[in-house]
Amino acid sequence: MSADLRLSGGLGDEPVFKLSELTRRSSHMMTRFGLLTKKQGMPSQDFNQHWEGVHGPMASRFSGLRGYWQHAVTDKEQFGISHARGMDWDLDGFSELYFDDEDAMISAVNDDSFAPALSDETDFLQDVKIVACEKHKVVEMDLDDGPYIKRMTLLKRLPGVSPERFRQEWLETHANFVRRWPGVLGYHQNLVVGRYHGSRTEQASHDEVPVDGIVEFWFRDKEAAAELYAKDIVTETQEHAKVFLDTITPYFVESRQIV
Protein backbone atom coordinates (compact mmCIF):
# COMPACT_ATOMS: atom_id res chain seq x y z
CA MET A 1 0.00 0.00 0.00
CA SER A 2 1.33 3.43 -0.88
CA ALA A 3 1.89 5.93 1.92
CA ASP A 4 0.11 8.61 -0.10
CA LEU A 5 -3.33 7.05 0.38
CA ARG A 6 -6.07 9.24 -0.99
CA LEU A 7 -9.63 9.87 0.15
CA SER A 8 -12.31 10.24 -2.51
CA GLY A 9 -15.26 12.39 -1.52
CA GLY A 10 -17.65 10.68 -3.94
CA LEU A 11 -20.14 13.54 -3.81
CA GLY A 12 -19.86 15.67 -6.91
CA ASP A 13 -16.66 17.57 -7.69
CA GLU A 14 -15.28 17.70 -4.16
CA PRO A 15 -11.52 17.90 -3.57
CA VAL A 16 -9.49 14.74 -3.03
CA PHE A 17 -7.24 14.77 0.05
CA LYS A 18 -4.19 12.75 0.99
CA LEU A 19 -4.85 10.73 4.14
CA SER A 20 -1.77 12.31 5.72
CA GLU A 21 -3.19 15.79 5.03
CA LEU A 22 -6.36 14.97 6.95
CA THR A 23 -4.56 13.40 9.91
CA ARG A 24 -1.55 15.65 10.36
CA ARG A 25 -3.48 18.01 12.67
CA SER A 26 -4.32 15.18 15.05
CA SER A 27 -1.96 13.54 17.55
CA HIS A 28 -4.42 10.69 18.13
CA MET A 29 -3.69 7.05 17.34
CA MET A 30 -5.07 5.72 14.09
CA THR A 31 -8.25 3.73 14.71
CA ARG A 32 -9.32 1.13 12.14
CA PHE A 33 -12.95 0.04 12.26
CA GLY A 34 -14.32 -2.99 10.46
CA LEU A 35 -18.02 -2.69 9.62
CA LEU A 36 -19.14 -6.31 9.61
CA THR A 37 -22.11 -8.18 8.14
CA LYS A 38 -22.30 -11.83 9.12
CA LYS A 39 -22.54 -14.62 6.58
CA GLN A 40 -26.07 -15.01 5.24
CA GLY A 41 -28.06 -17.55 7.27
CA MET A 42 -25.44 -17.79 10.01
CA PRO A 43 -26.97 -17.66 13.53
CA SER A 44 -25.78 -14.71 15.59
CA GLN A 45 -24.43 -17.02 18.29
CA ASP A 46 -22.26 -18.90 15.78
CA PHE A 47 -21.08 -15.62 14.26
CA ASN A 48 -19.96 -14.26 17.62
CA GLN A 49 -18.32 -17.51 18.69
CA HIS A 50 -16.26 -17.65 15.50
CA TRP A 51 -15.44 -13.95 15.61
CA GLU A 52 -14.20 -14.06 19.20
CA GLY A 53 -12.74 -17.57 19.39
CA VAL A 54 -11.24 -18.07 15.91
CA HIS A 55 -10.84 -14.73 14.18
CA GLY A 56 -9.93 -12.73 17.27
CA PRO A 57 -6.69 -14.62 18.02
CA MET A 58 -5.63 -14.29 14.36
CA ALA A 59 -6.19 -10.53 14.28
CA SER A 60 -4.50 -10.11 17.65
CA ARG A 61 -1.20 -11.09 15.99
CA PHE A 62 -1.18 -8.15 13.55
CA SER A 63 2.13 -6.30 13.58
CA GLY A 64 2.08 -2.96 15.37
CA LEU A 65 -1.34 -3.58 16.93
CA ARG A 66 -1.85 -1.50 20.11
CA GLY A 67 -5.40 -2.50 20.97
CA TYR A 68 -8.29 -4.57 19.63
CA TRP A 69 -11.98 -4.55 20.57
CA GLN A 70 -14.97 -6.40 19.17
CA HIS A 71 -18.40 -4.74 19.42
CA ALA A 72 -21.26 -7.17 18.79
CA VAL A 73 -24.54 -5.58 17.70
CA THR A 74 -27.42 -6.35 20.06
CA ASP A 75 -30.08 -3.85 18.95
CA LYS A 76 -30.71 -1.95 15.70
CA GLU A 77 -33.54 0.32 16.83
CA GLN A 78 -33.40 4.05 16.07
CA PHE A 79 -34.05 4.87 19.78
CA GLY A 80 -34.35 8.61 20.34
CA ILE A 81 -33.00 9.61 16.92
CA SER A 82 -35.33 11.75 14.80
CA HIS A 83 -33.08 11.54 11.73
CA ALA A 84 -33.53 9.01 8.91
CA ARG A 85 -31.66 5.71 9.21
CA GLY A 86 -29.12 4.82 6.52
CA MET A 87 -30.48 2.20 4.14
CA ASP A 88 -26.92 1.18 3.18
CA TRP A 89 -26.22 -0.46 6.53
CA ASP A 90 -27.37 -3.60 8.36
CA LEU A 91 -24.39 -4.46 10.53
CA ASP A 92 -23.77 -7.29 12.96
CA GLY A 93 -20.53 -6.05 14.48
CA PHE A 94 -17.77 -3.46 14.62
CA SER A 95 -14.11 -4.39 15.00
CA GLU A 96 -11.88 -1.65 16.42
CA LEU A 97 -8.09 -1.84 16.08
CA TYR A 98 -5.54 0.73 17.25
CA PHE A 99 -2.22 1.58 15.60
CA ASP A 100 0.34 4.26 16.40
CA ASP A 101 -0.15 6.02 13.07
CA GLU A 102 -0.92 5.61 9.38
CA ASP A 103 2.41 3.94 8.60
CA ALA A 104 1.87 1.31 11.30
CA MET A 105 -1.60 0.51 9.97
CA ILE A 106 -0.23 0.16 6.43
CA SER A 107 2.59 -2.09 7.63
CA ALA A 108 0.13 -4.39 9.39
CA VAL A 109 -1.82 -4.97 6.17
CA ASN A 110 1.39 -5.78 4.28
CA ASP A 111 2.78 -8.09 6.98
CA ASP A 112 2.51 -11.88 6.67
CA SER A 113 0.48 -12.01 9.91
CA PHE A 114 -2.44 -10.34 8.10
CA ALA A 115 -3.07 -13.14 5.58
CA PRO A 116 -4.67 -15.79 7.88
CA ALA A 117 -7.24 -13.33 9.24
CA LEU A 118 -8.10 -12.11 5.75
CA SER A 119 -8.61 -15.68 4.53
CA ASP A 120 -10.76 -16.50 7.59
CA GLU A 121 -13.26 -13.73 6.79
CA THR A 122 -15.02 -15.90 4.19
CA ASP A 123 -15.93 -18.41 6.91
CA PHE A 124 -18.16 -16.02 8.84
CA LEU A 125 -18.57 -12.70 7.01
CA GLN A 126 -20.83 -11.76 4.10
CA ASP A 127 -19.27 -8.33 3.78
CA VAL A 128 -16.73 -6.12 5.51
CA LYS A 129 -16.05 -2.47 4.92
CA ILE A 130 -13.07 -0.77 6.56
CA VAL A 131 -12.67 2.83 7.71
CA ALA A 132 -9.58 4.52 9.11
CA CYS A 133 -10.43 7.18 11.67
CA GLU A 134 -9.13 9.93 13.92
CA LYS A 135 -10.56 9.44 17.41
CA HIS A 136 -11.61 12.58 19.33
CA LYS A 137 -12.67 12.13 22.97
CA VAL A 138 -15.24 14.88 23.50
CA VAL A 139 -16.42 13.49 26.85
CA GLU A 140 -13.86 11.16 28.42
CA MET A 141 -15.32 7.77 29.33
CA ASP A 142 -16.02 7.53 33.08
CA LEU A 143 -18.06 4.45 33.97
CA ASP A 144 -17.37 4.74 37.73
CA ASP A 145 -17.33 0.92 38.03
CA GLY A 146 -21.09 0.87 37.45
CA PRO A 147 -23.25 -0.79 34.79
CA TYR A 148 -23.38 0.80 31.36
CA ILE A 149 -24.64 0.38 27.82
CA LYS A 150 -22.86 1.47 24.67
CA ARG A 151 -24.20 2.70 21.36
CA MET A 152 -22.22 3.10 18.15
CA THR A 153 -23.64 5.24 15.36
CA LEU A 154 -22.75 5.73 11.70
CA LEU A 155 -23.04 9.27 10.34
CA LYS A 156 -23.35 10.21 6.68
CA ARG A 157 -23.01 13.83 5.58
CA LEU A 158 -25.58 15.62 3.44
CA PRO A 159 -24.99 15.82 -0.31
CA GLY A 160 -23.18 19.09 -0.94
CA VAL A 161 -21.51 19.14 2.48
CA SER A 162 -17.75 18.85 1.94
CA PRO A 163 -15.48 16.70 4.15
CA GLU A 164 -13.93 19.87 5.60
CA ARG A 165 -17.31 21.39 6.47
CA PHE A 166 -18.46 18.10 7.99
CA ARG A 167 -15.33 18.11 10.13
CA GLN A 168 -16.00 21.62 11.39
CA GLU A 169 -19.71 21.12 12.08
CA TRP A 170 -19.21 17.80 13.87
CA LEU A 171 -15.92 18.21 15.73
CA GLU A 172 -16.56 21.79 16.81
CA THR A 173 -20.20 22.93 16.81
CA HIS A 174 -21.87 19.57 17.42
CA ALA A 175 -19.30 18.52 20.00
CA ASN A 176 -19.94 21.69 21.97
CA PHE A 177 -23.65 20.83 22.10
CA VAL A 178 -22.91 17.34 23.44
CA ARG A 179 -20.59 18.71 26.13
CA ARG A 180 -23.70 20.31 27.66
CA TRP A 181 -25.62 17.02 27.88
CA PRO A 182 -26.08 15.85 31.49
CA GLY A 183 -25.37 12.30 32.63
CA VAL A 184 -23.26 11.22 29.66
CA LEU A 185 -20.68 8.57 30.65
CA GLY A 186 -18.61 9.08 27.52
CA TYR A 187 -18.81 10.46 23.99
CA HIS A 188 -16.13 9.82 21.36
CA GLN A 189 -16.09 10.98 17.74
CA ASN A 190 -14.28 8.93 15.08
CA LEU A 191 -13.72 11.02 11.97
CA VAL A 192 -13.37 8.88 8.82
CA VAL A 193 -10.20 9.72 6.89
CA GLY A 194 -9.90 6.56 4.76
CA ARG A 195 -12.23 3.91 3.30
CA TYR A 196 -11.70 0.37 1.96
CA HIS A 197 -13.98 -2.26 0.45
CA GLY A 198 -12.70 -5.46 -1.12
CA SER A 199 -9.11 -4.35 -1.55
CA ARG A 200 -7.28 -3.44 1.65
CA THR A 201 -4.64 -1.53 -0.25
CA GLU A 202 -6.72 0.70 -2.56
CA GLN A 203 -9.01 3.43 -1.25
CA ALA A 204 -12.74 3.07 -1.87
CA SER A 205 -15.05 5.93 -2.77
CA HIS A 206 -17.60 7.56 -0.48
CA ASP A 207 -20.33 5.91 -2.58
CA GLU A 208 -18.86 2.47 -1.82
CA VAL A 209 -18.44 3.16 1.91
CA PRO A 210 -20.97 5.92 2.68
CA VAL A 211 -19.94 6.90 6.20
CA ASP A 212 -18.18 10.05 7.46
CA GLY A 213 -18.10 9.49 11.21
CA ILE A 214 -18.68 6.90 13.92
CA VAL A 215 -20.00 7.92 17.33
CA GLU A 216 -19.29 5.98 20.51
CA PHE A 217 -21.75 6.85 23.28
CA TRP A 218 -21.95 5.39 26.79
CA PHE A 219 -25.04 5.58 29.05
CA ARG A 220 -25.85 4.08 32.43
CA ASP A 221 -28.89 2.21 31.00
CA LYS A 222 -31.69 2.63 28.45
CA GLU A 223 -33.91 4.40 30.97
CA ALA A 224 -31.24 7.05 31.54
CA ALA A 225 -30.75 7.38 27.79
CA ALA A 226 -34.51 7.85 27.25
CA GLU A 227 -34.62 10.58 29.93
CA LEU A 228 -31.66 12.29 28.31
CA TYR A 229 -33.18 12.27 24.83
CA ALA A 230 -36.30 13.99 26.19
CA LYS A 231 -34.29 17.06 27.24
CA ASP A 232 -34.31 20.36 25.35
CA ILE A 233 -30.53 20.41 24.84
CA VAL A 234 -30.76 17.12 22.94
CA THR A 235 -33.55 18.52 20.78
CA GLU A 236 -31.32 21.51 19.98
CA THR A 237 -28.46 19.18 19.12
CA GLN A 238 -30.63 17.12 16.78
CA GLU A 239 -31.79 20.30 15.06
CA HIS A 240 -28.16 21.20 14.44
CA ALA A 241 -27.60 17.73 12.95
CA LYS A 242 -30.01 18.63 10.13
CA VAL A 243 -27.49 21.23 8.95
CA PHE A 244 -24.86 18.68 7.95
CA LEU A 245 -26.13 15.09 8.34
CA ASP A 246 -28.10 13.01 5.83
CA THR A 247 -28.55 9.81 7.86
CA ILE A 248 -27.85 8.62 11.42
CA THR A 249 -27.66 4.84 11.93
CA PRO A 250 -27.29 3.71 15.58
CA TYR A 251 -26.56 0.27 17.03
CA PHE A 252 -26.47 -0.83 20.66
CA VAL A 253 -23.47 -3.12 21.16
CA GLU A 254 -21.81 -5.40 23.65
CA SER A 255 -18.06 -4.90 23.74
CA ARG A 256 -15.20 -7.28 24.49
CA GLN A 257 -11.50 -6.48 24.59
CA ILE A 258 -9.24 -8.88 22.69
CA VAL A 259 -5.96 -6.98 23.04
Tab-separated table of C-alpha atoms in Angstrom:
chain	number	residue	atom	x	y	z
A	1	MET	CA	0.000	0.000	0.000
A	2	SER	CA	1.335	3.433	-0.884
A	3	ALA	CA	1.889	5.926	1.921
A	4	ASP	CA	0.114	8.608	-0.097
A	5	LEU	CA	-3.325	7.054	0.375
A	6	ARG	CA	-6.069	9.245	-0.994
A	7	LEU	CA	-9.633	9.865	0.152
A	8	SER	CA	-12.312	10.242	-2.510
A	9	GLY	CA	-15.264	12.392	-1.521
A	10	GLY	CA	-17.653	10.676	-3.937
A	11	LEU	CA	-20.140	13.535	-3.812
A	12	GLY	CA	-19.857	15.669	-6.908
A	13	ASP	CA	-16.663	17.572	-7.689
A	14	GLU	CA	-15.281	17.700	-4.165
A	15	PRO	CA	-11.518	17.903	-3.570
A	16	VAL	CA	-9.492	14.743	-3.027
A	17	PHE	CA	-7.237	14.767	0.049
A	18	LYS	CA	-4.194	12.749	0.990
A	19	LEU	CA	-4.848	10.732	4.144
A	20	SER	CA	-1.775	12.314	5.718
A	21	GLU	CA	-3.192	15.794	5.035
A	22	LEU	CA	-6.359	14.972	6.946
A	23	THR	CA	-4.561	13.397	9.908
A	24	ARG	CA	-1.552	15.654	10.358
A	25	ARG	CA	-3.480	18.015	12.671
A	26	SER	CA	-4.318	15.177	15.051
A	27	SER	CA	-1.964	13.543	17.553
A	28	HIS	CA	-4.423	10.692	18.130
A	29	MET	CA	-3.692	7.053	17.340
A	30	MET	CA	-5.070	5.719	14.091
A	31	THR	CA	-8.253	3.726	14.708
A	32	ARG	CA	-9.317	1.133	12.138
A	33	PHE	CA	-12.955	0.044	12.263
A	34	GLY	CA	-14.319	-2.994	10.458
A	35	LEU	CA	-18.024	-2.686	9.624
A	36	LEU	CA	-19.142	-6.314	9.613
A	37	THR	CA	-22.113	-8.184	8.142
A	38	LYS	CA	-22.302	-11.830	9.123
A	39	LYS	CA	-22.536	-14.623	6.576
A	40	GLN	CA	-26.068	-15.010	5.237
A	41	GLY	CA	-28.057	-17.552	7.265
A	42	MET	CA	-25.441	-17.795	10.014
A	43	PRO	CA	-26.970	-17.658	13.526
A	44	SER	CA	-25.785	-14.709	15.595
A	45	GLN	CA	-24.431	-17.023	18.291
A	46	ASP	CA	-22.264	-18.900	15.779
A	47	PHE	CA	-21.078	-15.619	14.257
A	48	ASN	CA	-19.958	-14.261	17.616
A	49	GLN	CA	-18.319	-17.515	18.686
A	50	HIS	CA	-16.261	-17.647	15.500
A	51	TRP	CA	-15.437	-13.948	15.611
A	52	GLU	CA	-14.195	-14.063	19.204
A	53	GLY	CA	-12.736	-17.567	19.390
A	54	VAL	CA	-11.244	-18.074	15.914
A	55	HIS	CA	-10.835	-14.728	14.178
A	56	GLY	CA	-9.930	-12.732	17.275
A	57	PRO	CA	-6.690	-14.621	18.020
A	58	MET	CA	-5.632	-14.294	14.361
A	59	ALA	CA	-6.186	-10.535	14.280
A	60	SER	CA	-4.496	-10.107	17.648
A	61	ARG	CA	-1.195	-11.088	15.994
A	62	PHE	CA	-1.180	-8.148	13.550
A	63	SER	CA	2.129	-6.303	13.585
A	64	GLY	CA	2.085	-2.965	15.375
A	65	LEU	CA	-1.343	-3.582	16.928
A	66	ARG	CA	-1.847	-1.496	20.107
A	67	GLY	CA	-5.404	-2.502	20.975
A	68	TYR	CA	-8.288	-4.574	19.627
A	69	TRP	CA	-11.981	-4.546	20.574
A	70	GLN	CA	-14.970	-6.397	19.172
A	71	HIS	CA	-18.399	-4.741	19.420
A	72	ALA	CA	-21.260	-7.175	18.789
A	73	VAL	CA	-24.542	-5.583	17.698
A	74	THR	CA	-27.425	-6.353	20.062
A	75	ASP	CA	-30.082	-3.848	18.952
A	76	LYS	CA	-30.708	-1.952	15.698
A	77	GLU	CA	-33.542	0.321	16.830
A	78	GLN	CA	-33.397	4.045	16.073
A	79	PHE	CA	-34.048	4.865	19.779
A	80	GLY	CA	-34.349	8.609	20.336
A	81	ILE	CA	-32.998	9.605	16.919
A	82	SER	CA	-35.329	11.746	14.802
A	83	HIS	CA	-33.076	11.543	11.726
A	84	ALA	CA	-33.529	9.011	8.914
A	85	ARG	CA	-31.661	5.713	9.211
A	86	GLY	CA	-29.122	4.821	6.524
A	87	MET	CA	-30.476	2.197	4.142
A	88	ASP	CA	-26.916	1.185	3.178
A	89	TRP	CA	-26.218	-0.462	6.532
A	90	ASP	CA	-27.369	-3.598	8.361
A	91	LEU	CA	-24.389	-4.458	10.528
A	92	ASP	CA	-23.774	-7.295	12.962
A	93	GLY	CA	-20.534	-6.053	14.476
A	94	PHE	CA	-17.767	-3.460	14.622
A	95	SER	CA	-14.107	-4.390	15.000
A	96	GLU	CA	-11.875	-1.653	16.418
A	97	LEU	CA	-8.095	-1.839	16.083
A	98	TYR	CA	-5.537	0.729	17.248
A	99	PHE	CA	-2.223	1.578	15.598
A	100	ASP	CA	0.336	4.261	16.403
A	101	ASP	CA	-0.146	6.015	13.072
A	102	GLU	CA	-0.924	5.610	9.383
A	103	ASP	CA	2.407	3.939	8.601
A	104	ALA	CA	1.873	1.310	11.304
A	105	MET	CA	-1.600	0.515	9.970
A	106	ILE	CA	-0.229	0.159	6.432
A	107	SER	CA	2.592	-2.086	7.633
A	108	ALA	CA	0.126	-4.393	9.388
A	109	VAL	CA	-1.815	-4.969	6.167
A	110	ASN	CA	1.389	-5.784	4.278
A	111	ASP	CA	2.780	-8.086	6.980
A	112	ASP	CA	2.506	-11.884	6.673
A	113	SER	CA	0.478	-12.014	9.909
A	114	PHE	CA	-2.438	-10.341	8.103
A	115	ALA	CA	-3.071	-13.141	5.577
A	116	PRO	CA	-4.672	-15.790	7.878
A	117	ALA	CA	-7.241	-13.333	9.243
A	118	LEU	CA	-8.095	-12.107	5.747
A	119	SER	CA	-8.614	-15.678	4.534
A	120	ASP	CA	-10.762	-16.495	7.587
A	121	GLU	CA	-13.260	-13.730	6.787
A	122	THR	CA	-15.018	-15.901	4.194
A	123	ASP	CA	-15.931	-18.412	6.913
A	124	PHE	CA	-18.165	-16.020	8.839
A	125	LEU	CA	-18.571	-12.698	7.013
A	126	GLN	CA	-20.826	-11.763	4.099
A	127	ASP	CA	-19.274	-8.326	3.776
A	128	VAL	CA	-16.733	-6.116	5.513
A	129	LYS	CA	-16.052	-2.467	4.925
A	130	ILE	CA	-13.067	-0.769	6.559
A	131	VAL	CA	-12.670	2.826	7.708
A	132	ALA	CA	-9.577	4.515	9.114
A	133	CYS	CA	-10.435	7.175	11.673
A	134	GLU	CA	-9.129	9.926	13.916
A	135	LYS	CA	-10.559	9.440	17.415
A	136	HIS	CA	-11.609	12.578	19.329
A	137	LYS	CA	-12.670	12.131	22.968
A	138	VAL	CA	-15.243	14.881	23.498
A	139	VAL	CA	-16.417	13.485	26.850
A	140	GLU	CA	-13.857	11.160	28.424
A	141	MET	CA	-15.316	7.775	29.331
A	142	ASP	CA	-16.016	7.533	33.084
A	143	LEU	CA	-18.063	4.452	33.974
A	144	ASP	CA	-17.370	4.744	37.732
A	145	ASP	CA	-17.330	0.925	38.028
A	146	GLY	CA	-21.092	0.871	37.447
A	147	PRO	CA	-23.245	-0.785	34.788
A	148	TYR	CA	-23.384	0.804	31.364
A	149	ILE	CA	-24.643	0.381	27.824
A	150	LYS	CA	-22.863	1.471	24.667
A	151	ARG	CA	-24.203	2.704	21.361
A	152	MET	CA	-22.217	3.101	18.151
A	153	THR	CA	-23.636	5.240	15.363
A	154	LEU	CA	-22.754	5.730	11.696
A	155	LEU	CA	-23.038	9.272	10.344
A	156	LYS	CA	-23.345	10.213	6.679
A	157	ARG	CA	-23.011	13.827	5.580
A	158	LEU	CA	-25.584	15.619	3.443
A	159	PRO	CA	-24.994	15.819	-0.308
A	160	GLY	CA	-23.180	19.094	-0.939
A	161	VAL	CA	-21.505	19.137	2.479
A	162	SER	CA	-17.750	18.846	1.941
A	163	PRO	CA	-15.478	16.701	4.153
A	164	GLU	CA	-13.931	19.874	5.596
A	165	ARG	CA	-17.305	21.393	6.467
A	166	PHE	CA	-18.463	18.102	7.989
A	167	ARG	CA	-15.333	18.109	10.133
A	168	GLN	CA	-15.996	21.625	11.390
A	169	GLU	CA	-19.711	21.120	12.084
A	170	TRP	CA	-19.206	17.797	13.872
A	171	LEU	CA	-15.916	18.208	15.733
A	172	GLU	CA	-16.561	21.790	16.807
A	173	THR	CA	-20.201	22.925	16.811
A	174	HIS	CA	-21.872	19.572	17.416
A	175	ALA	CA	-19.300	18.516	19.996
A	176	ASN	CA	-19.942	21.686	21.973
A	177	PHE	CA	-23.649	20.833	22.096
A	178	VAL	CA	-22.912	17.343	23.437
A	179	ARG	CA	-20.592	18.708	26.135
A	180	ARG	CA	-23.696	20.311	27.655
A	181	TRP	CA	-25.620	17.020	27.880
A	182	PRO	CA	-26.078	15.845	31.489
A	183	GLY	CA	-25.368	12.304	32.631
A	184	VAL	CA	-23.255	11.218	29.657
A	185	LEU	CA	-20.684	8.568	30.650
A	186	GLY	CA	-18.608	9.084	27.517
A	187	TYR	CA	-18.813	10.464	23.986
A	188	HIS	CA	-16.130	9.821	21.355
A	189	GLN	CA	-16.092	10.976	17.739
A	190	ASN	CA	-14.279	8.931	15.078
A	191	LEU	CA	-13.722	11.022	11.967
A	192	VAL	CA	-13.367	8.883	8.825
A	193	VAL	CA	-10.195	9.720	6.889
A	194	GLY	CA	-9.897	6.556	4.759
A	195	ARG	CA	-12.235	3.912	3.297
A	196	TYR	CA	-11.701	0.374	1.962
A	197	HIS	CA	-13.978	-2.256	0.452
A	198	GLY	CA	-12.695	-5.463	-1.117
A	199	SER	CA	-9.106	-4.347	-1.550
A	200	ARG	CA	-7.276	-3.438	1.655
A	201	THR	CA	-4.635	-1.526	-0.255
A	202	GLU	CA	-6.723	0.701	-2.558
A	203	GLN	CA	-9.005	3.432	-1.253
A	204	ALA	CA	-12.736	3.066	-1.871
A	205	SER	CA	-15.048	5.928	-2.768
A	206	HIS	CA	-17.597	7.559	-0.481
A	207	ASP	CA	-20.331	5.911	-2.576
A	208	GLU	CA	-18.855	2.467	-1.824
A	209	VAL	CA	-18.444	3.155	1.912
A	210	PRO	CA	-20.969	5.924	2.680
A	211	VAL	CA	-19.939	6.902	6.195
A	212	ASP	CA	-18.176	10.049	7.457
A	213	GLY	CA	-18.097	9.489	11.206
A	214	ILE	CA	-18.682	6.904	13.920
A	215	VAL	CA	-20.004	7.924	17.332
A	216	GLU	CA	-19.288	5.981	20.515
A	217	PHE	CA	-21.753	6.851	23.278
A	218	TRP	CA	-21.951	5.394	26.790
A	219	PHE	CA	-25.042	5.584	29.049
A	220	ARG	CA	-25.851	4.078	32.429
A	221	ASP	CA	-28.889	2.214	31.003
A	222	LYS	CA	-31.685	2.635	28.445
A	223	GLU	CA	-33.913	4.400	30.969
A	224	ALA	CA	-31.237	7.048	31.543
A	225	ALA	CA	-30.754	7.382	27.787
A	226	ALA	CA	-34.510	7.854	27.251
A	227	GLU	CA	-34.623	10.578	29.925
A	228	LEU	CA	-31.656	12.292	28.312
A	229	TYR	CA	-33.179	12.270	24.834
A	230	ALA	CA	-36.296	13.989	26.193
A	231	LYS	CA	-34.292	17.058	27.243
A	232	ASP	CA	-34.312	20.363	25.354
A	233	ILE	CA	-30.535	20.410	24.838
A	234	VAL	CA	-30.764	17.115	22.944
A	235	THR	CA	-33.553	18.518	20.781
A	236	GLU	CA	-31.324	21.507	19.982
A	237	THR	CA	-28.464	19.177	19.125
A	238	GLN	CA	-30.628	17.116	16.779
A	239	GLU	CA	-31.792	20.301	15.062
A	240	HIS	CA	-28.156	21.205	14.435
A	241	ALA	CA	-27.601	17.729	12.946
A	242	LYS	CA	-30.014	18.630	10.132
A	243	VAL	CA	-27.494	21.231	8.945
A	244	PHE	CA	-24.865	18.680	7.946
A	245	LEU	CA	-26.131	15.088	8.339
A	246	ASP	CA	-28.098	13.013	5.833
A	247	THR	CA	-28.545	9.811	7.860
A	248	ILE	CA	-27.853	8.617	11.424
A	249	THR	CA	-27.662	4.843	11.934
A	250	PRO	CA	-27.286	3.714	15.578
A	251	TYR	CA	-26.563	0.274	17.030
A	252	PHE	CA	-26.469	-0.825	20.657
A	253	VAL	CA	-23.469	-3.119	21.157
A	254	GLU	CA	-21.805	-5.405	23.654
A	255	SER	CA	-18.055	-4.904	23.739
A	256	ARG	CA	-15.200	-7.275	24.486
A	257	GLN	CA	-11.501	-6.482	24.591
A	258	ILE	CA	-9.241	-8.882	22.694
A	259	VAL	CA	-5.963	-6.982	23.037
